[in-house]
Short mmCIF file of C-alpha atoms and ligand atoms in Angstrom, two decimals:
data_model
loop_
_atom_site.label_atom_id
_atom_site.label_comp_id
_atom_site.label_asym_id
_atom_site.label_seq_id
_atom_site.Cartn_x
_atom_site.Cartn_y
_atom_site.Cartn_z
CA MET B 279 -6.54 23.48 -22.71
CA THR B 280 -4.75 20.43 -22.63
CA SER B 281 -4.10 18.32 -19.53
CA ASP B 282 -0.58 17.71 -19.16
CA ILE B 283 -1.45 14.49 -16.93
CA LYS B 284 0.10 12.04 -18.88
CA HIS B 285 2.24 8.68 -17.80
CA TRP B 286 0.33 5.33 -16.88
CA TRP B 287 0.50 5.96 -13.20
CA GLN B 288 -0.94 8.86 -13.22
CA THR B 289 -4.11 8.02 -15.24
CA GLY B 290 -4.20 4.41 -14.23
CA ILE B 291 -5.61 2.26 -11.70
CA ILE B 292 -3.16 0.33 -9.40
CA TYR B 293 -4.35 -3.05 -7.87
CA GLN B 294 -2.02 -4.91 -5.19
CA ILE B 295 -2.08 -8.36 -5.26
CA TYR B 296 -0.60 -10.43 -2.16
CA PRO B 297 1.60 -13.13 -3.60
CA ARG B 298 0.74 -15.69 -1.37
CA SER B 299 -2.88 -15.15 -1.58
CA PHE B 300 -3.70 -14.38 -5.13
CA MET B 301 -3.64 -17.82 -6.83
CA ASP B 302 -1.88 -20.61 -5.75
CA ALA B 303 -0.70 -22.98 -8.89
CA SER B 304 1.89 -24.89 -7.32
CA GLY B 305 -0.76 -26.94 -5.08
CA ASP B 306 1.56 -26.19 -2.00
CA GLY B 307 -0.74 -23.55 -0.50
CA VAL B 308 0.94 -20.22 -0.99
CA GLY B 309 -0.25 -18.32 -4.11
CA ASP B 310 2.21 -18.22 -6.75
CA ILE B 311 3.58 -16.48 -9.93
CA PRO B 312 1.76 -19.04 -12.19
CA GLY B 313 -1.23 -18.60 -10.16
CA ILE B 314 -1.36 -14.75 -11.06
CA ILE B 315 -0.64 -15.36 -15.12
CA GLU B 316 -3.80 -18.06 -14.63
CA ARG B 317 -6.11 -14.83 -13.52
CA LEU B 318 -4.71 -12.10 -15.85
CA ASP B 319 -8.16 -12.72 -17.85
CA TYR B 320 -9.62 -11.86 -14.69
CA LEU B 321 -7.18 -8.74 -14.04
CA THR B 322 -7.44 -7.47 -17.45
CA SER B 323 -11.35 -7.62 -16.46
CA LEU B 324 -11.20 -5.41 -13.34
CA GLY B 325 -10.40 -2.70 -16.13
CA ILE B 326 -6.84 -1.95 -14.08
CA ASP B 327 -3.94 -0.80 -15.19
CA ALA B 328 -0.85 -1.86 -12.65
CA ILE B 329 -0.54 -4.21 -10.88
CA TRP B 330 1.95 -4.46 -7.55
CA LEU B 331 3.36 -7.32 -6.05
CA SER B 332 4.76 -7.55 -2.45
CA PRO B 333 7.60 -9.05 -2.56
CA ILE B 334 8.85 -12.10 -4.09
CA TYR B 335 12.37 -12.16 -3.96
CA PRO B 336 14.01 -15.41 -1.71
CA SER B 337 12.72 -15.26 1.98
CA PRO B 338 12.90 -16.96 4.76
CA MET B 339 9.27 -15.57 5.13
CA ALA B 340 9.81 -14.47 9.00
CA ASP B 341 8.22 -11.45 7.58
CA PHE B 342 6.73 -13.42 5.07
CA GLY B 343 9.21 -11.60 2.26
CA TYR B 344 9.48 -8.63 3.86
CA ASP B 345 12.83 -9.80 4.83
CA ILE B 346 14.68 -10.70 1.66
CA SER B 347 17.79 -12.81 1.74
CA ASP B 348 18.57 -11.68 -2.14
CA TYR B 349 17.17 -8.50 -3.95
CA THR B 350 18.01 -10.01 -7.54
CA ASP B 351 16.54 -13.26 -7.60
CA VAL B 352 13.13 -14.94 -7.42
CA ASN B 353 11.87 -17.34 -4.39
CA PRO B 354 11.24 -20.80 -5.32
CA LEU B 355 7.86 -21.02 -3.58
CA PHE B 356 6.91 -18.12 -6.01
CA GLY B 357 8.42 -19.94 -9.28
CA SER B 358 11.34 -18.21 -10.95
CA LEU B 359 13.20 -15.54 -12.62
CA ALA B 360 11.17 -17.41 -16.06
CA ASP B 361 7.73 -16.76 -14.33
CA PHE B 362 8.50 -13.90 -13.70
CA ASP B 363 9.92 -12.40 -17.05
CA ARG B 364 6.55 -14.31 -18.15
CA LEU B 365 4.21 -12.54 -15.95
CA VAL B 366 6.10 -9.27 -17.42
CA GLU B 367 5.95 -9.86 -20.92
CA LEU B 368 2.02 -11.25 -20.58
CA ALA B 369 0.89 -8.35 -18.37
CA HIS B 370 2.54 -6.15 -21.05
CA ALA B 371 0.91 -7.42 -23.84
CA ARG B 372 -2.37 -6.76 -22.03
CA GLY B 373 -1.78 -3.31 -21.20
CA LEU B 374 -0.70 -3.84 -17.45
CA HIS B 375 1.92 -2.41 -15.71
CA VAL B 376 4.14 -4.25 -13.08
CA ILE B 377 5.08 -2.69 -10.06
CA LEU B 378 7.32 -4.33 -7.76
CA ASP B 379 7.99 -3.91 -3.83
CA LEU B 380 11.64 -2.58 -3.25
CA VAL B 381 12.52 -3.63 0.50
CA PRO B 382 15.54 -1.58 0.88
CA ASN B 383 15.81 -0.27 4.37
CA HIS B 384 16.33 -4.23 6.04
CA THR B 385 17.34 -7.82 4.87
CA SER B 386 16.99 -10.75 6.10
CA SER B 387 19.61 -11.62 8.82
CA GLN B 388 20.03 -14.62 6.38
CA HIS B 389 21.58 -12.25 3.65
CA PRO B 390 25.05 -12.72 2.56
CA TRP B 391 25.81 -9.22 3.12
CA PHE B 392 24.10 -9.41 6.74
CA LEU B 393 26.25 -12.67 7.34
CA GLU B 394 29.07 -10.92 6.52
CA SER B 395 28.71 -8.41 8.18
CA ARG B 396 28.63 -10.23 11.49
CA ALA B 397 31.66 -12.15 11.02
CA SER B 398 33.55 -9.60 12.60
CA ARG B 399 33.85 -6.20 13.76
CA ASP B 400 36.57 -5.47 11.20
CA ASN B 401 34.33 -7.75 8.12
CA PRO B 402 34.43 -5.13 4.72
CA LYS B 403 30.82 -5.50 5.41
CA ARG B 404 30.73 -4.58 9.57
CA ASP B 405 29.38 -0.96 8.34
CA TRP B 406 26.62 -2.45 5.93
CA TYR B 407 24.35 -2.68 8.76
CA ILE B 408 23.72 -0.50 11.83
CA TRP B 409 26.21 -1.60 15.14
CA ARG B 410 26.94 0.04 18.12
CA ASP B 411 28.19 -0.67 21.28
CA PRO B 412 26.44 -1.92 24.42
CA ALA B 413 25.14 1.01 26.55
CA PRO B 414 27.67 2.52 29.52
CA HIS B 415 26.05 0.40 31.88
CA GLY B 416 25.24 -2.50 29.44
CA GLY B 417 22.01 -3.39 27.70
CA PRO B 418 20.53 -1.62 24.16
CA PRO B 419 22.75 1.72 23.13
CA ASN B 420 19.60 3.99 23.17
CA ASN B 421 15.53 3.30 23.85
CA TRP B 422 14.67 2.75 20.28
CA GLN B 423 11.49 0.55 19.50
CA SER B 424 11.07 -2.13 17.18
CA PHE B 425 7.78 -1.50 15.13
CA PHE B 426 7.00 -5.23 16.39
CA GLY B 427 7.39 -4.79 19.99
CA GLY B 428 10.61 -4.52 22.34
CA ASP B 429 13.60 -2.89 21.62
CA ALA B 430 15.26 -2.65 18.02
CA TRP B 431 18.55 -4.01 19.30
CA ALA B 432 19.76 -7.41 19.14
CA PHE B 433 23.20 -8.77 21.13
CA ASP B 434 25.13 -10.33 18.74
CA GLU B 435 27.27 -12.30 21.53
CA ALA B 436 30.03 -13.19 19.18
CA THR B 437 31.10 -9.21 18.25
CA GLY B 438 29.90 -7.95 21.42
CA GLN B 439 27.56 -5.55 19.95
CA TYR B 440 23.74 -4.66 18.90
CA TYR B 441 22.46 -4.47 15.72
CA LEU B 442 19.78 -1.91 14.39
CA HIS B 443 16.40 -3.81 13.78
CA LEU B 444 13.36 -1.61 13.19
CA PHE B 445 11.43 -4.51 12.97
CA LEU B 446 11.91 -8.41 13.38
CA LYS B 447 15.55 -9.50 14.53
CA GLU B 448 15.71 -11.16 11.41
CA GLN B 449 15.75 -7.76 9.38
CA PRO B 450 18.29 -5.75 10.59
CA ASP B 451 18.64 -2.61 8.93
CA LEU B 452 20.96 -1.86 6.27
CA ASN B 453 23.51 1.68 6.78
CA TYR B 454 22.41 4.34 3.94
CA ARG B 455 25.21 6.41 5.40
CA ASN B 456 27.59 4.35 3.65
CA PRO B 457 27.73 5.33 -0.15
CA ALA B 458 28.96 1.18 -0.82
CA VAL B 459 25.04 0.54 0.33
CA VAL B 460 22.99 3.14 -1.97
CA GLU B 461 24.78 2.04 -4.26
CA ALA B 462 24.00 -1.40 -3.98
CA LEU B 463 20.45 -0.50 -3.70
CA LEU B 464 20.33 1.22 -6.98
CA ASN B 465 21.66 -1.65 -8.72
CA THR B 466 19.16 -3.79 -7.63
CA MET B 467 16.45 -1.49 -8.83
CA HIS B 468 18.90 -1.03 -12.42
CA PHE B 469 18.61 -5.26 -12.64
CA TRP B 470 14.76 -5.07 -12.27
CA LEU B 471 14.09 -2.21 -14.53
CA ASP B 472 16.34 -4.30 -17.00
CA ARG B 473 13.79 -6.84 -17.03
CA GLY B 474 10.71 -4.44 -17.84
CA VAL B 475 9.62 -4.13 -14.30
CA ASP B 476 7.41 -0.56 -15.09
CA GLY B 477 8.28 1.02 -10.71
CA PHE B 478 8.80 0.52 -7.43
CA ARG B 479 6.50 0.35 -4.14
CA VAL B 480 8.95 1.55 -1.86
CA ASP B 481 8.51 -0.02 1.98
CA VAL B 482 8.97 2.35 4.50
CA ILE B 483 11.05 5.00 2.50
CA TRP B 484 10.83 7.26 5.16
CA LEU B 485 12.57 5.07 7.46
CA MET B 486 15.54 4.76 5.77
CA ILE B 487 17.90 7.21 7.53
CA LYS B 488 18.51 7.54 11.43
CA ASP B 489 19.96 10.04 13.66
CA GLU B 490 23.97 9.92 13.49
CA GLN B 491 23.91 10.43 16.96
CA PHE B 492 21.43 7.86 17.93
CA ARG B 493 20.08 10.07 20.60
CA ASP B 494 17.22 8.65 22.83
CA GLU B 495 13.87 9.09 21.44
CA PRO B 496 11.88 11.56 23.24
CA ASP B 497 8.14 10.63 25.12
CA SER B 498 5.03 10.04 23.36
CA PRO B 499 2.46 12.72 25.64
CA THR B 500 -0.15 10.90 23.66
CA TYR B 501 1.11 6.61 24.78
CA GLN B 502 -1.14 4.95 26.44
CA PRO B 503 -0.35 1.51 28.72
CA GLY B 504 -1.26 -1.56 26.33
CA ARG B 505 -1.06 0.08 23.23
CA PRO B 506 2.44 -0.87 21.07
CA ASP B 507 6.45 -0.26 22.19
CA ARG B 508 6.85 1.58 19.31
CA HIS B 509 4.13 3.86 20.27
CA ARG B 510 6.29 5.04 23.41
CA HIS B 511 8.00 7.53 22.33
CA GLN B 512 7.89 10.60 19.20
CA HIS B 513 10.07 9.13 15.93
CA ILE B 514 12.24 12.07 15.41
CA TYR B 515 15.38 10.23 15.14
CA THR B 516 14.80 6.94 14.00
CA GLU B 517 12.11 8.32 11.03
CA ASP B 518 12.10 11.48 8.39
CA GLN B 519 15.28 12.33 8.68
CA VAL B 520 16.90 15.15 6.54
CA MET B 521 19.28 12.82 4.80
CA VAL B 522 17.05 10.30 3.14
CA HIS B 523 15.79 12.87 0.48
CA ASP B 524 19.49 12.13 -0.85
CA VAL B 525 18.77 8.80 -0.69
CA ILE B 526 15.67 9.00 -3.02
CA ARG B 527 16.98 11.76 -5.44
CA ALA B 528 19.47 9.14 -6.16
CA MET B 529 16.63 6.39 -6.88
CA ARG B 530 15.19 9.00 -8.30
CA ARG B 531 18.15 9.29 -11.27
CA VAL B 532 17.98 5.79 -11.65
CA LEU B 533 14.39 5.92 -12.76
CA ASP B 534 14.86 8.77 -14.96
CA GLY B 535 17.46 7.13 -16.59
CA TYR B 536 14.32 4.67 -18.07
CA GLU B 537 11.24 5.54 -20.11
CA GLU B 538 7.79 5.82 -18.43
CA ARG B 539 9.13 4.19 -14.87
CA MET B 540 7.92 5.29 -11.16
CA MET B 541 8.38 4.70 -7.43
CA VAL B 542 5.55 5.27 -5.29
CA GLY B 543 6.55 5.72 -1.63
CA GLU B 544 5.15 3.77 1.48
CA ILE B 545 5.26 6.57 4.14
CA TYR B 546 2.67 6.86 7.29
CA LEU B 547 3.67 10.96 8.00
CA PRO B 548 1.13 13.99 8.42
CA TYR B 549 0.56 15.66 5.04
CA GLU B 550 2.55 18.72 5.77
CA ARG B 551 5.73 16.64 6.23
CA LEU B 552 4.67 13.76 3.46
CA MET B 553 5.05 16.51 0.56
CA THR B 554 8.44 16.59 1.01
CA TYR B 555 8.97 13.36 -0.31
CA TYR B 556 7.82 14.59 -3.59
CA GLY B 557 11.00 16.92 -3.89
CA THR B 558 11.71 20.27 -4.13
CA GLY B 559 11.65 20.30 -7.79
CA LEU B 560 9.54 17.05 -7.84
CA ASP B 561 12.78 14.93 -7.89
CA GLU B 562 12.03 12.29 -5.28
CA CYS B 563 9.22 9.90 -5.63
CA HIS B 564 6.55 10.61 -7.97
CA MET B 565 3.96 9.72 -5.24
CA PRO B 566 4.46 9.13 -1.84
CA PHE B 567 1.68 6.73 -0.69
CA ASN B 568 -1.70 8.91 0.33
CA PHE B 569 -3.04 6.42 3.35
CA GLN B 570 -5.32 9.05 4.73
CA LEU B 571 -8.44 6.83 3.59
CA ILE B 572 -6.54 4.14 5.96
CA GLU B 573 -6.05 5.84 9.10
CA SER B 574 -9.12 8.05 9.32
CA PRO B 575 -12.35 7.34 10.76
CA TRP B 576 -15.01 6.48 8.19
CA SER B 577 -16.92 9.74 7.96
CA ALA B 578 -18.84 11.98 6.25
CA GLU B 579 -17.30 15.13 7.29
CA ILE B 580 -13.61 13.70 8.30
CA VAL B 581 -13.15 12.88 4.85
CA ARG B 582 -14.28 15.62 3.22
CA GLY B 583 -11.94 17.74 5.29
CA LEU B 584 -9.00 15.77 4.45
CA VAL B 585 -9.73 15.53 0.68
CA ASP B 586 -9.74 19.23 1.07
CA SER B 587 -6.41 19.38 3.11
CA TYR B 588 -4.62 17.09 1.22
CA GLU B 589 -5.23 18.68 -1.61
CA ALA B 590 -4.35 22.13 -0.37
CA ALA B 591 -0.86 20.49 1.07
CA LEU B 592 0.08 19.33 -2.81
CA PRO B 593 3.35 21.14 -4.17
CA THR B 594 2.65 22.49 -7.35
CA GLY B 595 2.81 19.79 -10.42
CA GLY B 596 2.60 16.82 -7.21
CA TRP B 597 0.21 14.38 -8.44
CA PRO B 598 -2.12 12.94 -5.84
CA ASN B 599 -2.91 9.03 -4.89
CA TRP B 600 -5.56 7.61 -2.54
CA VAL B 601 -5.31 3.78 -0.99
CA LEU B 602 -8.17 2.57 0.49
CA GLY B 603 -6.55 -0.57 2.29
CA ASN B 604 -3.21 -2.84 1.92
CA HIS B 605 -1.94 -5.70 3.20
CA ASP B 606 -1.02 -4.06 7.00
CA ARG B 607 -4.41 -2.49 7.51
CA SER B 608 -8.04 -3.97 8.54
CA ARG B 609 -10.16 -4.13 5.42
CA ILE B 610 -12.38 -1.52 3.60
CA ALA B 611 -15.52 -3.72 3.93
CA THR B 612 -14.77 -4.39 8.05
CA ARG B 613 -13.72 -1.19 8.72
CA ALA B 614 -16.76 0.43 7.12
CA GLY B 615 -18.85 -2.41 6.71
CA ARG B 616 -20.12 -4.02 3.51
CA GLU B 617 -22.38 -1.48 2.43
CA GLN B 618 -20.41 1.69 2.91
CA ALA B 619 -17.67 -0.04 1.12
CA ARG B 620 -19.37 0.34 -1.50
CA VAL B 621 -19.82 3.54 -1.28
CA ALA B 622 -15.47 3.88 -0.42
CA MET B 623 -14.78 2.04 -3.50
CA MET B 624 -16.82 5.05 -5.90
CA LEU B 625 -14.58 7.54 -3.72
CA LEU B 626 -11.52 5.94 -3.92
CA LEU B 627 -12.32 5.76 -7.99
CA THR B 628 -13.31 8.98 -8.25
CA LEU B 629 -11.25 11.40 -6.39
CA ARG B 630 -8.32 13.39 -7.70
CA GLY B 631 -5.29 11.22 -8.47
CA THR B 632 -3.79 7.36 -8.84
CA PRO B 633 -6.11 4.94 -7.37
CA THR B 634 -4.59 2.11 -5.25
CA CYS B 635 -6.92 -0.96 -4.46
CA TYR B 636 -6.17 -4.06 -2.87
CA TYR B 637 -7.05 -7.62 -3.68
CA GLY B 638 -10.33 -8.31 -2.81
CA ASP B 639 -11.50 -5.44 -2.18
CA GLU B 640 -13.36 -5.30 -5.25
CA ILE B 641 -15.68 -8.04 -4.33
CA GLY B 642 -16.00 -6.63 -0.58
CA MET B 643 -13.72 -9.40 1.12
CA VAL B 644 -13.59 -8.85 4.98
CA ASP B 645 -11.10 -9.17 7.62
CA VAL B 646 -11.07 -13.18 8.64
CA ASP B 647 -11.11 -14.04 12.41
CA ILE B 648 -7.94 -16.50 12.67
CA PRO B 649 -7.65 -18.70 15.66
CA VAL B 650 -4.51 -17.46 17.64
CA GLU B 651 -3.27 -21.31 17.31
CA LYS B 652 -3.13 -20.29 13.08
CA TRP B 653 -2.29 -16.86 13.54
CA GLN B 654 1.28 -16.45 11.17
CA ASP B 655 2.42 -12.72 11.22
CA PRO B 656 5.10 -12.30 13.49
CA ALA B 657 3.49 -8.53 14.05
CA GLY B 658 0.24 -10.50 15.71
CA LEU B 659 2.38 -13.47 17.76
CA GLN B 660 5.08 -10.72 19.14
CA GLN B 661 2.21 -8.81 20.52
CA LYS B 662 -0.30 -11.47 21.73
CA ASP B 663 -1.91 -9.10 24.02
CA ILE B 664 -2.96 -5.96 21.65
CA LYS B 665 -5.71 -6.37 19.81
CA GLY B 666 -5.92 -5.99 16.32
CA GLU B 667 -1.87 -6.21 15.81
CA SER B 668 -1.42 -9.27 13.68
CA ARG B 669 -2.66 -8.25 9.78
CA ASP B 670 -3.60 -11.85 8.80
CA PRO B 671 -6.98 -11.08 9.00
CA GLU B 672 -6.45 -9.19 5.91
CA ARG B 673 -4.60 -11.36 3.57
CA THR B 674 -6.65 -14.46 3.54
CA PRO B 675 -6.48 -16.25 0.27
CA MET B 676 -8.49 -14.71 -2.55
CA GLN B 677 -12.50 -16.08 -3.34
CA TRP B 678 -12.39 -17.32 -6.49
CA ASP B 679 -15.09 -19.48 -6.85
CA ALA B 680 -17.84 -22.11 -4.15
CA SER B 681 -15.63 -24.54 -4.72
CA PRO B 682 -13.62 -26.30 -1.54
CA LYS B 683 -10.70 -23.91 -1.00
CA ALA B 684 -12.73 -21.46 -2.78
CA GLY B 685 -10.88 -22.09 -6.09
CA PHE B 686 -7.45 -20.51 -4.40
CA CYS B 687 -5.72 -23.79 -3.80
CA PRO B 688 -6.50 -27.62 -4.96
CA SER B 689 -9.29 -29.15 -2.58
CA ASP B 690 -7.18 -31.20 -0.63
CA VAL B 691 -4.84 -28.39 0.12
CA GLU B 692 -4.71 -26.17 3.17
CA PRO B 693 -4.17 -22.69 2.29
CA TRP B 694 -1.55 -21.42 4.20
CA LEU B 695 -3.78 -18.65 5.31
CA PRO B 696 -7.77 -20.23 6.59
CA LEU B 697 -10.71 -19.28 4.45
CA ALA B 698 -13.04 -16.68 5.02
CA PRO B 699 -16.60 -17.94 6.43
CA ASP B 700 -18.25 -16.52 3.82
CA TYR B 701 -16.26 -17.67 0.78
CA HIS B 702 -19.40 -19.66 -0.38
CA ALA B 703 -21.56 -16.17 -1.10
CA VAL B 704 -19.03 -13.78 -1.32
CA ASN B 705 -16.51 -14.84 -4.60
CA VAL B 706 -15.07 -14.03 -8.03
CA ALA B 707 -17.47 -16.61 -9.33
CA VAL B 708 -21.02 -15.85 -7.54
CA GLU B 709 -20.91 -12.45 -8.50
CA GLU B 710 -20.00 -12.23 -12.08
CA GLY B 711 -23.62 -13.78 -11.94
CA GLU B 712 -24.93 -10.97 -10.12
CA PRO B 713 -25.56 -7.61 -11.36
CA GLY B 714 -25.71 -5.77 -8.10
CA SER B 715 -22.39 -6.59 -7.05
CA MET B 716 -19.66 -5.89 -5.64
CA LEU B 717 -17.60 -6.60 -8.85
CA HIS B 718 -19.80 -5.33 -10.96
CA LEU B 719 -19.85 -2.02 -9.15
CA PHE B 720 -15.89 -1.75 -9.44
CA ARG B 721 -15.98 -3.06 -12.79
CA ARG B 722 -18.79 -0.11 -13.78
CA LEU B 723 -16.98 2.27 -11.63
CA THR B 724 -13.16 1.90 -13.44
CA ALA B 725 -14.66 1.64 -17.35
CA LEU B 726 -16.74 5.37 -16.24
CA ARG B 727 -13.28 6.23 -14.80
CA ARG B 728 -11.96 5.37 -18.20
CA GLY B 729 -13.93 6.60 -20.23
CA THR B 730 -14.77 10.25 -18.32
CA LEU B 731 -11.77 12.56 -18.48
CA ALA B 732 -13.44 14.97 -15.66
CA LEU B 733 -12.62 11.75 -13.39
CA VAL B 734 -8.66 11.42 -14.67
CA HIS B 735 -7.51 15.30 -15.72
CA GLY B 736 -10.31 16.88 -14.09
CA SER B 737 -9.96 19.69 -10.89
CA HIS B 738 -11.61 18.87 -7.74
CA ARG B 739 -13.86 20.80 -5.78
CA SER B 740 -15.74 19.88 -2.58
CA LEU B 741 -19.73 21.77 -2.90
CA ASN B 742 -21.92 20.85 -0.14
CA ALA B 743 -21.60 22.15 3.63
CA SER B 744 -20.69 18.83 5.80
CA GLY B 745 -23.06 18.07 8.59
CA ASN B 746 -25.26 15.42 7.30
CA GLY B 747 -23.36 12.77 6.46
CA VAL B 748 -23.03 13.49 2.65
CA TYR B 749 -20.00 14.59 0.85
CA VAL B 750 -20.57 15.70 -2.65
CA TYR B 751 -18.18 16.88 -4.09
CA GLU B 752 -17.04 18.47 -8.11
CA ARG B 753 -14.65 17.10 -10.72
CA ALA B 754 -14.28 19.68 -14.00
CA TYR B 755 -12.45 19.10 -16.76
CA GLU B 756 -12.63 21.93 -19.55
CA GLY B 757 -16.21 22.96 -19.02
CA LYS B 758 -17.46 19.61 -18.56
CA ARG B 759 -18.46 18.76 -15.09
CA VAL B 760 -19.57 15.19 -12.93
CA LEU B 761 -20.70 15.59 -9.24
CA VAL B 762 -20.50 12.84 -6.53
CA ALA B 763 -22.39 12.27 -3.87
CA LEU B 764 -22.11 9.96 -1.25
CA ASN B 765 -23.86 9.33 1.40
CA PHE B 766 -21.70 7.55 3.91
CA THR B 767 -24.75 7.02 6.60
CA ALA B 768 -27.09 4.11 6.54
CA GLU B 769 -30.37 6.24 6.66
CA GLU B 770 -31.96 8.33 3.43
CA ARG B 771 -30.50 11.47 2.67
CA THR B 772 -31.69 14.64 0.74
CA VAL B 773 -29.22 17.13 -0.42
CA GLU B 774 -28.64 19.90 -2.44
CA VAL B 775 -25.76 18.75 -4.84
CA SER B 776 -25.65 22.20 -7.02
CA ALA B 777 -26.62 25.36 -6.80
CA GLU B 778 -25.71 26.23 -10.41
CA THR B 779 -27.36 23.40 -11.80
CA LEU B 780 -31.19 22.39 -11.57
CA SER B 781 -30.93 17.84 -12.67
CA GLY B 782 -28.34 16.22 -14.63
CA ASP B 783 -27.75 12.19 -15.83
CA ILE B 784 -27.54 10.07 -12.76
CA LEU B 785 -24.45 7.89 -14.52
CA VAL B 786 -24.60 5.24 -11.70
CA SER B 787 -25.05 4.46 -8.40
CA THR B 788 -23.77 2.05 -5.68
CA HIS B 789 -26.81 0.43 -6.00
CA LEU B 790 -26.49 -0.48 -9.81
CA ASP B 791 -30.08 0.29 -10.49
CA ARG B 792 -30.31 4.21 -10.82
CA GLU B 793 -29.58 6.01 -14.15
CA GLY B 794 -30.69 9.12 -16.21
CA PRO B 795 -32.28 12.83 -15.84
CA GLU B 796 -33.21 13.59 -12.47
CA SER B 797 -33.25 16.68 -10.87
CA LEU B 798 -30.38 17.74 -7.91
CA SER B 799 -31.98 20.06 -6.60
CA PRO B 800 -33.04 18.42 -4.14
CA LEU B 801 -31.38 15.17 -4.73
CA THR B 802 -32.13 12.03 -2.61
CA LEU B 803 -29.94 9.43 -1.90
CA ARG B 804 -31.07 5.88 -0.33
CA PRO B 805 -29.47 4.75 2.42
CA ASN B 806 -25.82 3.95 2.00
CA GLU B 807 -26.07 5.10 -1.93
CA GLY B 808 -23.43 7.05 -3.70
CA ILE B 809 -24.11 8.68 -6.85
CA ILE B 810 -21.79 9.98 -10.00
CA VAL B 811 -23.95 12.51 -12.24
CA ALA B 812 -23.13 14.42 -15.15
CA VAL B 813 -24.07 17.81 -15.89
CA GLY B 814 -24.11 19.57 -19.05
CA GLU B 815 -22.01 17.28 -21.31
CA VAL B 816 -19.16 14.83 -20.32
C1 LIG V 1161 6.34 -2.44 5.14
C2 LIG V 1161 5.24 -3.28 4.99
C3 LIG V 1161 4.94 -4.64 6.34
C4 LIG V 1161 6.38 -4.92 6.24
C5 LIG V 1161 7.36 -3.98 7.06
C6 LIG V 1161 8.13 -4.42 7.25
O1 LIG V 1161 5.63 -1.51 6.10
O2 LIG V 1161 4.08 -3.14 4.46
O3 LIG V 1161 4.42 -5.50 6.02
O4 LIG V 1161 6.31 -5.78 7.53
O5 LIG V 1161 7.39 -2.57 5.90
O6 LIG V 1161 9.38 -4.58 5.71
#
């Protein structure tokens, strides 16, 4: 049997770059496209297959680029369209695919479409956004809340109506019940696909359609005071509406008109709802992002449970994926600790499905505690009294070396967010020179994945019964088997990894000091150790 897994987005590893924070070539303290180009050797050396760039478009930066004022250009802060074309060309020459962030749900309030829309009630673009009259006794039309705190409605004095913004008031939501808006989105996709972009990560794709009757959302029974306003309600009218699937199918048809392009949708939903975004007949997202590793507590038993339930919920032919970190969530080395971050990386790179890795996680970067006067993220600034809402800590500059600004920007320039205090010790240059570093582990794992058919094409089976903080699973392909045993605890653990095989060849340990034949009956894992073992030939 040969594998039917053949697309680059199935066999490859995706690496997310937050352009503001990756590499500053222009010397203004903010990363840019020429900076990414400078670091292409590094990116290639990681053994990844695709880079996804968070938004690079013109934007007033109210939400750091997720508020777009022109969908078909590059923000001068990041470079020019010519720089972007060069990046695509150079990346392709190295076999790296380029995925752009597509942000269709909302534009910037400075986008010409919105400026027109708000100009008058009878402007032809009025219906491109979501305008409603005030409630009968005044105030917002309904109880919908913004993800960043407060009402999701802003009043426009000049025209006497409210417009909807599920995020900042500077990010008005587009109206995808209007076919002209869908068409404009499809045109944007063509623009970038024609320039050679390999795919899109689609921002908040599950929010793109809202209830046609604008009903109030019911209270959430689990809401606790002091939590974000958005948690007050159950989102049955602002999320996951049936008609969104029509829009996604239209997007998919555009992609299918080109060779080997893809989209991965940002969707925070439980598995049974998430799966509907593959589409009946697999005609929607190539992959709906699977965020469970980000959302769940770090424990062997919990991870085992979510891997099994994910595998069981996947539709026939639906290709799995796993995400360990992104620009909206606390970093893995902070959530799980530095030692466990190595175990987590082994998990990410050996599970069945496409892994997505967040920049800096490959060297073990942690969240940076940022003094309040230096906060940048509007989600944090608008909800200052709620702990953990700022996303600045996971967005700090990439740590390249031990020089004054960590090699991110010139030494006399202030980076847009502070550097991690430990950057002298945790950086690419230092880790290059340490054979046991996280960086070397990352490269070892990506190389192993690339060279081991079972890890890419193989089936997945959870093996050991849960209970002792260890998760063991098997990846198998054409009679070849690889076992992965992960110790989620800081204590030594002994496990029976295989009933069928008494010994195997250790291919790699997270500690990078253990290889070769070993007994599996039982197998001893050191504290925070994960190992990959070949049983039989691989
Ligand atoms: C997505 C992005 C996040 C952004 C929001 C609004 O969740 O990942 O960074 O703030 O959408 O665009």
